[in-house]
């Protein structure tokens, strides 16, 4: 188990280095480009298999205990250690990352985005996977920061080199926002490490902030929270997200929404909650207020984009929907209760599955129509998607109703638990204020249903195919292979939420009670 976790974290880097080497003559296939794309599928597939084996070997009777741990001294002068481990909080995110990266590699093998050589594309994809997996596996504050920053460069180049219109400006905005947030976050991490005398996240969580004064905790949470909030993204620090999603290639959008946004909320749960509980208690109402504002703002922005004549881009609409959905995650965390944090972790996974599927589907629509403009898609060329490409239309409708939180699908449980927790927040928090936040969250669910149903009505429904219009290709086999796991897991998580909550709840209970063992 110890070797397996280390392999999951390190293997993508080795695969990225190998992708840049010339392909052996016997493995080139039809072309070197095909060989390197096949290499990406193979490496990400092996990592996914290792993550599944790690899950099967995980002690599900003790999910609150750190397992598969590695603890090696790295920089003795600073007491920085290569400390890895997984528990019930990090394991689902680790598997989600491995799954989405594999599906993106598989999709790219058949539908490579336009741009430079596939060698660089595959290498960057694997470096991105390595940084994300490491973020969820490391247990040292310095390593967490390095892993957190590691994903910025590959995502920047994926957007800037393989993206669409406006890609360079969007990539620049993405890296500028996240780098500025990370500088502030680094100061907060260093403040904790210096004042506590250790960067070890397990030791700090076990101490529960007792070695840090309240003023130090508030300052640290404020600094760390700003960096995490940019990545989440929390309103009003979200403005880089719509541009990045609109310009990014399909697989870039899938990984950005499905995995990278989760790094911010994971940092709140893994670092801020257990290490600086007094600071979180002080700042939680403000976090909840921004979260509630983001829920309503994201939904209203989507409604504005969905209306006829607005020239709204469907990718941009889904990006704004992420601001609202991640607002529910932040609201759950801000309640400081086991119910809220469990709801936040569940919503994290649900958002990764559902929004990843949505971006895959919008990418497929854009490939077929040459645009993601809603007015064009809803016009004569796309109004009858049910009739022209019934499987594609059905999948889009399924993803939309899952995203709006239909009971029985994954999107329902996380948002419901977050709202339920806001009704009864942790002791010492202003319940009247949280009732207002809950009401705003409830309004957000209604607005979410409104704009997603408008999208389904405009894109999927309509009259018969106009005479002279060409046939529209329905779901292709490679698309079905990439999307089916997301559909199946969305249904499984919705019908059997105990699979995920059984992992997270014991770990969350212990985390809020004073750390991990």
Short mmCIF file of C-alpha atoms in Angstrom, two decimals, residues 6-500:
data_model
loop_
_atom_site.label_atom_id
_atom_site.label_comp_id
_atom_site.label_asym_id
_atom_site.label_seq_id
_atom_site.Cartn_x
_atom_site.Cartn_y
_atom_site.Cartn_z
CA UNK A 6 4.01 6.59 -3.92
CA UNK A 7 3.69 5.00 -7.37
CA UNK A 8 0.37 6.78 -8.03
CA UNK A 9 2.00 10.14 -7.24
CA UNK A 10 5.32 9.63 -9.04
CA UNK A 11 4.26 7.56 -12.09
CA UNK A 12 2.70 10.50 -14.00
CA UNK A 13 6.02 12.39 -13.85
CA UNK A 14 7.90 9.38 -15.19
CA UNK A 15 5.26 9.00 -17.88
CA UNK A 16 5.59 12.68 -18.81
CA UNK A 17 9.35 12.33 -19.22
CA UNK A 18 8.88 9.18 -21.32
CA UNK A 19 6.33 10.95 -23.53
CA UNK A 20 9.01 13.39 -24.69
CA UNK A 21 11.35 10.59 -25.80
CA UNK A 22 11.21 9.08 -29.31
CA UNK A 23 8.81 6.14 -29.54
CA UNK A 24 10.46 2.71 -30.00
CA UNK A 25 10.15 1.56 -33.64
CA UNK A 26 7.86 -1.34 -32.79
CA UNK A 27 5.41 0.87 -30.88
CA UNK A 28 4.96 3.73 -33.31
CA UNK A 29 1.86 2.28 -34.95
CA UNK A 30 0.63 4.44 -37.82
CA UNK A 31 2.58 7.50 -36.68
CA UNK A 32 4.66 8.90 -33.78
CA UNK A 33 1.70 11.12 -32.85
CA UNK A 34 -0.54 8.09 -32.44
CA UNK A 35 2.15 6.38 -30.37
CA UNK A 36 2.46 9.22 -27.86
CA UNK A 37 -1.33 9.54 -27.51
CA UNK A 38 -1.50 5.79 -26.90
CA UNK A 39 1.26 6.24 -24.32
CA UNK A 40 -0.90 8.80 -22.50
CA UNK A 41 -3.85 6.40 -22.41
CA UNK A 42 -1.62 3.58 -21.14
CA UNK A 43 0.05 5.59 -18.37
CA UNK A 44 -3.16 7.17 -17.09
CA UNK A 45 -4.87 3.77 -17.30
CA UNK A 46 -2.16 2.15 -15.18
CA UNK A 47 -2.44 4.98 -12.63
CA UNK A 48 -6.22 4.57 -12.49
CA UNK A 49 -5.79 0.82 -11.98
CA UNK A 50 -3.29 1.49 -9.17
CA UNK A 51 -5.74 3.94 -7.55
CA UNK A 52 -8.51 1.31 -7.72
CA UNK A 53 -6.22 -1.32 -6.15
CA UNK A 54 -5.32 1.23 -3.47
CA UNK A 55 -9.03 1.72 -2.80
CA UNK A 56 -9.65 -2.02 -2.58
CA UNK A 57 -6.75 -2.39 -0.14
CA UNK A 58 -7.86 0.57 1.95
CA UNK A 59 -9.04 -0.32 5.45
CA UNK A 60 -12.67 0.79 5.12
CA UNK A 61 -13.31 -0.03 8.78
CA UNK A 62 -10.92 2.76 9.83
CA UNK A 63 -11.24 5.50 7.19
CA UNK A 64 -10.22 8.21 9.68
CA UNK A 65 -6.72 6.73 9.97
CA UNK A 66 -3.98 7.81 7.57
CA UNK A 67 -3.04 4.79 5.49
CA UNK A 68 -0.37 3.86 2.93
CA UNK A 69 1.90 6.43 4.60
CA UNK A 70 5.44 7.36 3.60
CA UNK A 71 7.45 9.66 5.88
CA UNK A 72 11.00 10.50 4.79
CA UNK A 73 13.13 13.48 5.81
CA UNK A 74 13.75 15.77 2.82
CA UNK A 75 15.05 19.18 3.98
CA UNK A 76 16.37 18.68 7.52
CA UNK A 77 17.14 22.35 8.15
CA UNK A 78 13.46 23.25 7.68
CA UNK A 79 12.08 19.93 8.93
CA UNK A 80 10.35 19.42 5.58
CA UNK A 81 9.44 15.79 4.99
CA UNK A 82 8.19 13.72 2.08
CA UNK A 83 5.08 12.68 3.96
CA UNK A 84 2.31 10.92 2.01
CA UNK A 85 -0.92 9.28 3.14
CA UNK A 86 -4.62 8.91 2.37
CA UNK A 87 -7.75 8.75 4.49
CA UNK A 88 -11.47 8.81 3.80
CA UNK A 89 -11.31 12.49 2.85
CA UNK A 90 -8.53 12.33 0.27
CA UNK A 91 -9.08 8.86 -1.23
CA UNK A 92 -12.24 9.73 -3.25
CA UNK A 93 -10.53 12.82 -4.70
CA UNK A 94 -7.48 10.73 -5.60
CA UNK A 95 -9.62 8.22 -7.50
CA UNK A 96 -11.67 11.01 -9.17
CA UNK A 97 -8.45 12.62 -10.43
CA UNK A 98 -7.12 9.34 -11.83
CA UNK A 99 -10.47 8.58 -13.50
CA UNK A 100 -10.99 11.96 -15.15
CA UNK A 101 -7.39 12.12 -16.40
CA UNK A 102 -7.69 8.66 -17.95
CA UNK A 103 -11.01 9.56 -19.62
CA UNK A 104 -9.45 12.77 -20.97
CA UNK A 105 -6.46 10.85 -22.35
CA UNK A 106 -8.80 8.30 -23.94
CA UNK A 107 -10.95 11.05 -25.48
CA UNK A 108 -7.86 12.87 -26.79
CA UNK A 109 -6.57 9.71 -28.47
CA UNK A 110 -9.56 9.87 -30.82
CA UNK A 111 -10.20 13.64 -30.74
CA UNK A 112 -6.90 15.44 -30.25
CA UNK A 113 -7.43 19.22 -29.86
CA UNK A 114 -5.92 21.40 -32.56
CA UNK A 115 -2.50 22.69 -31.63
CA UNK A 116 1.18 21.79 -31.49
CA UNK A 117 2.70 18.32 -31.24
CA UNK A 118 0.84 15.71 -29.16
CA UNK A 119 4.10 14.98 -27.33
CA UNK A 120 3.92 18.20 -25.36
CA UNK A 121 0.18 17.79 -24.87
CA UNK A 122 0.52 14.33 -23.30
CA UNK A 123 3.49 15.39 -21.17
CA UNK A 124 1.62 18.41 -19.82
CA UNK A 125 -1.48 16.30 -19.14
CA UNK A 126 0.61 13.88 -17.06
CA UNK A 127 2.41 16.65 -15.17
CA UNK A 128 -1.00 18.14 -14.38
CA UNK A 129 -2.15 14.76 -13.07
CA UNK A 130 0.98 14.39 -10.94
CA UNK A 131 0.49 17.78 -9.29
CA UNK A 132 -3.17 17.15 -8.58
CA UNK A 133 -2.63 13.66 -7.15
CA UNK A 134 0.21 14.96 -5.00
CA UNK A 135 -1.99 17.75 -3.64
CA UNK A 136 -4.44 15.17 -2.31
CA UNK A 137 -1.74 12.81 -1.00
CA UNK A 138 0.93 14.98 0.69
CA UNK A 139 0.86 15.65 4.43
CA UNK A 140 3.45 18.43 4.67
CA UNK A 141 2.55 22.10 4.24
CA UNK A 142 5.58 22.89 2.06
CA UNK A 143 4.94 19.89 -0.18
CA UNK A 144 1.27 20.85 -0.36
CA UNK A 145 2.22 24.29 -1.63
CA UNK A 146 4.65 22.86 -4.21
CA UNK A 147 2.04 20.39 -5.48
CA UNK A 148 -0.63 23.12 -5.46
CA UNK A 149 1.60 25.30 -7.66
CA UNK A 150 2.76 22.45 -9.88
CA UNK A 151 -0.54 22.34 -11.78
CA UNK A 152 -0.41 25.99 -12.87
CA UNK A 153 2.20 25.68 -15.62
CA UNK A 154 0.69 22.68 -17.47
CA UNK A 155 -2.82 24.14 -17.31
CA UNK A 156 -1.51 27.49 -18.58
CA UNK A 157 0.04 25.86 -21.63
CA UNK A 158 -2.95 23.56 -22.25
CA UNK A 159 -5.14 26.68 -22.49
CA UNK A 160 -2.63 28.93 -24.29
CA UNK A 161 -1.47 26.40 -26.92
CA UNK A 162 -4.46 24.10 -27.47
CA UNK A 163 -7.33 26.44 -26.58
CA UNK A 164 -9.75 28.36 -28.76
CA UNK A 165 -10.36 32.03 -29.41
CA UNK A 166 -8.89 34.35 -26.78
CA UNK A 167 -6.79 31.54 -25.33
CA UNK A 168 -3.66 33.57 -24.57
CA UNK A 169 -5.49 36.26 -22.64
CA UNK A 170 -7.51 33.65 -20.74
CA UNK A 171 -4.39 31.65 -19.88
CA UNK A 172 -2.61 34.80 -18.70
CA UNK A 173 -5.54 35.77 -16.52
CA UNK A 174 -5.70 32.25 -15.06
CA UNK A 175 -2.07 32.13 -14.03
CA UNK A 176 -1.97 35.75 -12.82
CA UNK A 177 -4.93 35.27 -10.46
CA UNK A 178 -3.77 31.93 -9.13
CA UNK A 179 -0.15 32.99 -8.66
CA UNK A 180 -1.14 36.12 -6.72
CA UNK A 181 -3.43 34.03 -4.53
CA UNK A 182 -0.69 31.46 -4.00
CA UNK A 183 1.84 34.06 -2.82
CA UNK A 184 -0.56 35.10 -0.04
CA UNK A 185 -1.28 31.45 0.76
CA UNK A 186 2.44 30.69 1.09
CA UNK A 187 2.79 33.42 3.71
CA UNK A 188 -0.03 31.85 5.72
CA UNK A 189 1.49 28.36 5.48
CA UNK A 190 4.90 29.67 6.56
CA UNK A 191 3.30 31.54 9.47
CA UNK A 192 1.73 28.30 10.74
CA UNK A 193 4.92 26.29 10.25
CA UNK A 194 7.17 28.82 11.97
CA UNK A 195 4.86 29.49 14.91
CA UNK A 196 4.02 25.80 15.47
CA UNK A 197 7.57 24.57 14.86
CA UNK A 198 6.54 21.98 12.26
CA UNK A 199 5.10 21.72 8.76
CA UNK A 200 3.71 18.24 9.36
CA UNK A 201 -0.04 18.40 8.68
CA UNK A 202 -0.86 15.34 10.79
CA UNK A 203 0.98 16.70 13.83
CA UNK A 204 -0.59 20.14 13.36
CA UNK A 205 -4.09 18.67 13.01
CA UNK A 206 -3.61 16.50 16.09
CA UNK A 207 -2.52 19.58 18.06
CA UNK A 208 -5.74 21.28 16.91
CA UNK A 209 -4.33 24.79 16.95
CA UNK A 210 -3.40 24.68 20.63
CA UNK A 211 0.13 25.86 19.82
CA UNK A 212 -1.16 28.89 17.89
CA UNK A 213 -2.72 32.03 19.32
CA UNK A 214 -6.11 33.14 18.03
CA UNK A 215 -4.61 36.15 16.22
CA UNK A 216 -2.09 33.90 14.45
CA UNK A 217 -4.86 31.51 13.46
CA UNK A 218 -7.07 34.29 12.08
CA UNK A 219 -4.17 35.77 10.11
CA UNK A 220 -3.16 32.36 8.77
CA UNK A 221 -6.69 31.37 7.75
CA UNK A 222 -7.20 34.73 6.06
CA UNK A 223 -3.99 34.37 4.05
CA UNK A 224 -4.40 30.68 3.23
CA UNK A 225 -8.11 31.12 2.56
CA UNK A 226 -7.50 33.84 -0.03
CA UNK A 227 -5.22 31.56 -2.02
CA UNK A 228 -7.63 28.64 -1.75
CA UNK A 229 -10.63 30.84 -2.56
CA UNK A 230 -9.09 31.92 -5.88
CA UNK A 231 -8.65 28.29 -6.94
CA UNK A 232 -12.12 27.22 -5.68
CA UNK A 233 -13.28 29.78 -7.16
CA UNK A 234 -15.16 31.89 -4.60
CA UNK A 235 -17.11 34.97 -5.60
CA UNK A 236 -15.78 37.67 -6.21
CA UNK A 237 -12.39 36.03 -6.96
CA UNK A 238 -13.89 33.94 -9.76
CA UNK A 239 -13.52 36.18 -12.79
CA UNK A 240 -10.63 34.17 -14.28
CA UNK A 241 -12.79 31.03 -14.49
CA UNK A 242 -15.31 31.82 -17.28
CA UNK A 243 -12.58 33.04 -19.64
CA UNK A 244 -10.38 30.02 -18.90
CA UNK A 245 -13.21 27.55 -19.48
CA UNK A 246 -14.42 29.25 -22.64
CA UNK A 247 -10.96 29.24 -24.21
CA UNK A 248 -9.72 25.86 -22.92
CA UNK A 249 -9.87 22.69 -25.03
CA UNK A 250 -12.52 20.17 -23.99
CA UNK A 251 -10.20 18.04 -21.86
CA UNK A 252 -8.75 21.18 -20.26
CA UNK A 253 -12.22 22.29 -19.18
CA UNK A 254 -13.02 18.81 -17.85
CA UNK A 255 -9.89 18.71 -15.68
CA UNK A 256 -10.16 22.34 -14.61
CA UNK A 257 -13.74 21.92 -13.38
CA UNK A 258 -13.56 18.29 -12.33
CA UNK A 259 -10.27 18.30 -10.44
CA UNK A 260 -8.44 21.63 -10.09
CA UNK A 261 -11.30 23.49 -8.40
CA UNK A 262 -11.41 20.74 -5.76
CA UNK A 263 -7.87 21.56 -4.65
CA UNK A 264 -9.08 24.80 -3.09
CA UNK A 265 -11.95 23.31 -1.09
CA UNK A 266 -9.77 20.34 -0.08
CA UNK A 267 -7.26 22.80 1.38
CA UNK A 268 -9.96 24.34 3.55
CA UNK A 269 -10.90 20.90 4.93
CA UNK A 270 -7.40 19.47 5.28
CA UNK A 271 -5.53 22.56 6.52
CA UNK A 272 -7.75 25.40 7.76
CA UNK A 273 -10.40 23.40 9.67
CA UNK A 274 -8.17 21.15 11.83
CA UNK A 275 -5.00 23.26 12.09
CA UNK A 276 -6.53 26.67 12.83
CA UNK A 277 -10.02 25.96 14.24
CA UNK A 278 -10.31 29.26 16.14
CA UNK A 279 -9.38 31.22 13.02
CA UNK A 280 -11.95 29.31 10.98
CA UNK A 281 -14.60 29.92 13.64
CA UNK A 282 -13.93 33.66 13.46
CA UNK A 283 -13.98 33.86 9.67
CA UNK A 284 -16.61 31.18 8.92
CA UNK A 285 -19.59 33.61 8.75
CA UNK A 286 -17.75 35.72 6.16
CA UNK A 287 -16.90 32.60 4.15
CA UNK A 288 -20.55 31.55 4.30
CA UNK A 289 -21.68 35.01 3.16
CA UNK A 290 -19.38 34.96 0.13
CA UNK A 291 -20.50 31.39 -0.61
CA UNK A 292 -24.20 32.33 -0.53
CA UNK A 293 -23.52 35.38 -2.72
CA UNK A 294 -21.65 33.15 -5.19
CA UNK A 295 -24.56 30.70 -5.36
CA UNK A 296 -27.02 33.42 -6.33
CA UNK A 297 -24.57 35.33 -8.54
CA UNK A 298 -23.54 32.25 -10.51
CA UNK A 299 -27.17 31.28 -11.10
CA UNK A 300 -28.20 34.77 -12.21
CA UNK A 301 -25.22 34.97 -14.58
CA UNK A 302 -26.28 31.65 -16.11
CA UNK A 303 -29.86 32.86 -16.50
CA UNK A 304 -28.60 35.95 -18.30
CA UNK A 305 -26.51 33.84 -20.67
CA UNK A 306 -29.36 31.38 -21.32
CA UNK A 307 -31.93 33.94 -22.46
CA UNK A 308 -32.57 34.26 -26.22
CA UNK A 309 -30.54 36.92 -27.98
CA UNK A 310 -27.84 37.08 -25.27
CA UNK A 311 -25.22 35.39 -27.48
CA UNK A 312 -24.30 33.27 -24.47
CA UNK A 313 -21.60 30.66 -24.85
CA UNK A 314 -22.67 27.29 -23.43
CA UNK A 315 -19.16 26.58 -22.07
CA UNK A 316 -19.18 29.96 -20.37
CA UNK A 317 -22.60 29.20 -18.87
CA UNK A 318 -21.38 25.94 -17.36
CA UNK A 319 -18.32 27.77 -16.01
CA UNK A 320 -20.57 30.23 -14.20
CA UNK A 321 -22.63 27.32 -12.92
CA UNK A 322 -19.46 26.04 -11.24
CA UNK A 323 -19.28 29.28 -9.24
CA UNK A 324 -22.73 28.49 -7.85
CA UNK A 325 -22.09 24.79 -7.24
CA UNK A 326 -18.78 25.41 -5.50
CA UNK A 327 -20.61 27.99 -3.38
CA UNK A 328 -22.55 25.10 -1.85
CA UNK A 329 -19.25 23.37 -1.06
CA UNK A 330 -17.94 26.47 0.70
CA UNK A 331 -21.23 26.96 2.55
CA UNK A 332 -21.05 23.40 3.88
CA UNK A 333 -17.48 23.93 5.09
CA UNK A 334 -18.41 27.28 6.68
CA UNK A 335 -21.03 25.64 8.92
CA UNK A 336 -18.14 23.89 10.77
CA UNK A 337 -20.37 20.85 11.35
CA UNK A 338 -19.83 17.21 10.34
CA UNK A 339 -23.02 17.35 8.26
CA UNK A 340 -21.85 20.43 6.37
CA UNK A 341 -18.30 19.21 5.75
CA UNK A 342 -19.55 15.79 4.62
CA UNK A 343 -21.98 17.55 2.29
CA UNK A 344 -19.13 19.69 0.94
CA UNK A 345 -16.95 16.65 0.24
CA UNK A 346 -19.86 14.85 -1.42
CA UNK A 347 -20.68 17.90 -3.53
CA UNK A 348 -17.01 18.07 -4.56
CA UNK A 349 -17.13 14.59 -6.05
CA UNK A 350 -20.60 15.08 -7.57
CA UNK A 351 -19.53 18.32 -9.23
CA UNK A 352 -16.45 16.64 -10.68
CA UNK A 353 -18.52 13.85 -12.22
CA UNK A 354 -21.43 15.94 -13.50
CA UNK A 355 -19.59 19.04 -14.70
CA UNK A 356 -16.90 16.89 -16.27
CA UNK A 357 -19.65 15.15 -18.26
CA UNK A 358 -21.23 18.51 -19.18
CA UNK A 359 -17.97 19.87 -20.58
CA UNK A 360 -17.42 16.66 -22.55
CA UNK A 361 -20.92 17.06 -24.05
CA UNK A 362 -20.51 20.74 -24.86
CA UNK A 363 -17.17 19.95 -26.48
CA UNK A 364 -18.92 17.36 -28.64
CA UNK A 365 -21.60 19.89 -29.63
CA UNK A 366 -18.93 22.45 -30.50
CA UNK A 367 -17.09 19.89 -32.64
CA UNK A 368 -20.30 19.15 -34.56
CA UNK A 369 -21.60 22.72 -34.95
CA UNK A 370 -18.34 24.65 -34.89
CA UNK A 371 -19.67 26.85 -32.07
CA UNK A 372 -21.01 26.72 -28.52
CA UNK A 373 -23.11 29.86 -28.97
CA UNK A 374 -26.52 29.15 -27.47
CA UNK A 375 -28.44 31.23 -29.98
CA UNK A 376 -26.85 29.25 -32.81
CA UNK A 377 -27.39 25.91 -31.10
CA UNK A 378 -31.02 26.83 -30.41
CA UNK A 379 -31.63 27.96 -33.99
CA UNK A 380 -32.63 25.89 -36.98
CA UNK A 381 -29.41 23.90 -36.85
CA UNK A 382 -29.81 22.62 -33.32
CA UNK A 383 -33.32 23.05 -32.01
CA UNK A 384 -34.23 19.41 -32.47
CA UNK A 385 -31.21 17.69 -30.92
CA UNK A 386 -33.52 14.96 -29.60
CA UNK A 387 -34.58 14.20 -33.15
CA UNK A 388 -31.21 14.65 -34.88
CA UNK A 389 -28.91 13.00 -32.31
CA UNK A 390 -31.16 11.37 -29.70
CA UNK A 391 -28.41 9.81 -27.60
CA UNK A 392 -26.45 13.05 -27.45
CA UNK A 393 -29.60 14.97 -26.55
CA UNK A 394 -30.53 12.45 -23.86
CA UNK A 395 -27.07 12.64 -22.31
CA UNK A 396 -27.18 16.44 -22.27
CA UNK A 397 -30.60 16.36 -20.59
CA UNK A 398 -29.35 13.77 -18.08
CA UNK A 399 -26.30 15.87 -17.16
CA UNK A 400 -28.47 18.98 -16.83
CA UNK A 401 -30.99 17.41 -14.45
CA UNK A 402 -28.13 15.85 -12.46
CA UNK A 403 -26.51 19.29 -12.18
CA UNK A 404 -29.72 20.92 -10.95
CA UNK A 405 -29.84 18.42 -8.06
CA UNK A 406 -32.56 15.97 -9.04
CA UNK A 407 -33.10 13.47 -6.17
CA UNK A 408 -31.66 10.09 -7.02
CA UNK A 409 -28.61 11.57 -8.76
CA UNK A 410 -25.28 12.65 -7.27
CA UNK A 411 -25.94 16.40 -7.44
CA UNK A 412 -28.73 16.20 -4.84
CA UNK A 413 -26.99 14.99 -1.69
CA UNK A 414 -24.14 17.45 -1.30
CA UNK A 415 -26.28 20.55 -1.76
CA UNK A 416 -29.05 19.18 0.46
CA UNK A 417 -26.59 18.41 3.28
CA UNK A 418 -24.98 21.86 2.96
CA UNK A 419 -28.37 23.58 3.28
CA UNK A 420 -29.39 21.28 6.14
CA UNK A 421 -26.15 22.14 7.98
CA UNK A 422 -26.72 25.87 7.45
CA UNK A 423 -30.04 25.46 9.28
CA UNK A 424 -28.12 24.33 12.37
CA UNK A 425 -24.49 25.57 12.22
CA UNK A 426 -21.79 24.91 14.80
CA UNK A 427 -22.14 26.30 18.30
CA UNK A 428 -21.13 29.93 18.58
CA UNK A 429 -22.03 30.87 15.01
CA UNK A 430 -24.87 33.32 14.34
CA UNK A 431 -27.79 31.05 13.47
CA UNK A 432 -29.93 33.92 12.16
CA UNK A 433 -27.26 34.82 9.61
CA UNK A 434 -26.91 31.20 8.54
CA UNK A 435 -30.67 30.93 8.06
CA UNK A 436 -30.36 33.82 5.59
CA UNK A 437 -27.51 31.99 3.86
CA UNK A 438 -29.64 28.85 3.73
CA UNK A 439 -32.51 30.80 2.16
CA UNK A 440 -30.17 32.26 -0.46
CA UNK A 441 -28.85 28.77 -1.17
CA UNK A 442 -32.42 27.52 -1.59
CA UNK A 443 -33.09 30.38 -4.01
CA UNK A 444 -29.96 29.34 -5.88
CA UNK A 445 -31.30 25.80 -6.37
CA UNK A 446 -34.47 27.22 -7.95
CA UNK A 447 -32.49 29.50 -10.26
CA UNK A 448 -30.21 26.59 -11.18
CA UNK A 449 -33.19 24.49 -12.19
CA UNK A 450 -34.52 27.41 -14.24
CA UNK A 451 -31.44 28.05 -16.36
CA UNK A 452 -30.61 24.38 -16.94
CA UNK A 453 -34.16 23.59 -18.04
CA UNK A 454 -34.03 26.60 -20.37
CA UNK A 455 -30.82 25.23 -21.89
CA UNK A 456 -32.37 21.78 -22.39
CA UNK A 457 -35.51 23.27 -23.92
CA UNK A 458 -33.60 25.53 -26.31
CA UNK A 459 -30.92 23.07 -27.43
CA UNK A 460 -32.67 19.71 -27.32
CA UNK A 461 -36.30 20.43 -28.21
CA UNK A 462 -37.77 21.77 -31.40
CA UNK A 463 -39.30 20.89 -34.71
CA UNK A 464 -38.09 18.36 -37.27
CA UNK A 465 -34.78 18.77 -39.09
CA UNK A 466 -35.10 21.50 -41.74
CA UNK A 467 -34.93 20.33 -45.35
CA UNK A 468 -31.43 20.48 -46.73
CA UNK A 469 -29.75 20.44 -43.32
CA UNK A 470 -27.06 17.71 -43.03
CA UNK A 471 -27.42 14.82 -40.65
CA UNK A 472 -25.83 15.26 -37.23
CA UNK A 473 -23.49 12.57 -35.96
CA UNK A 474 -24.79 10.97 -32.78
CA UNK A 475 -22.63 9.70 -29.93
CA UNK A 476 -19.53 7.93 -31.26
CA UNK A 477 -18.09 4.75 -29.64
CA UNK A 478 -15.07 6.57 -28.19
CA UNK A 479 -17.35 9.24 -26.72
CA UNK A 480 -19.56 6.57 -25.20
CA UNK A 481 -16.49 4.91 -23.66
CA UNK A 482 -15.33 8.22 -22.13
CA UNK A 483 -18.74 9.31 -20.84
CA UNK A 484 -20.34 6.09 -19.59
CA UNK A 485 -18.27 5.86 -16.35
CA UNK A 486 -19.35 9.40 -15.41
CA UNK A 487 -23.02 8.59 -16.04
CA UNK A 488 -22.81 5.34 -14.06
CA UNK A 489 -21.03 6.93 -11.08
CA UNK A 490 -23.50 9.85 -11.05
CA UNK A 491 -26.36 7.37 -10.73
CA UNK A 492 -24.49 5.19 -8.20
CA UNK A 493 -23.60 8.12 -5.93
CA UNK A 494 -27.19 9.38 -6.13
CA UNK A 495 -28.81 6.07 -5.28
CA UNK A 496 -26.20 4.86 -2.79
CA UNK A 497 -24.64 7.92 -1.11
CA UNK A 498 -23.44 5.76 1.81
CA UNK A 499 -20.59 4.51 -0.40
CA UNK A 500 -18.98 7.94 -0.23
#
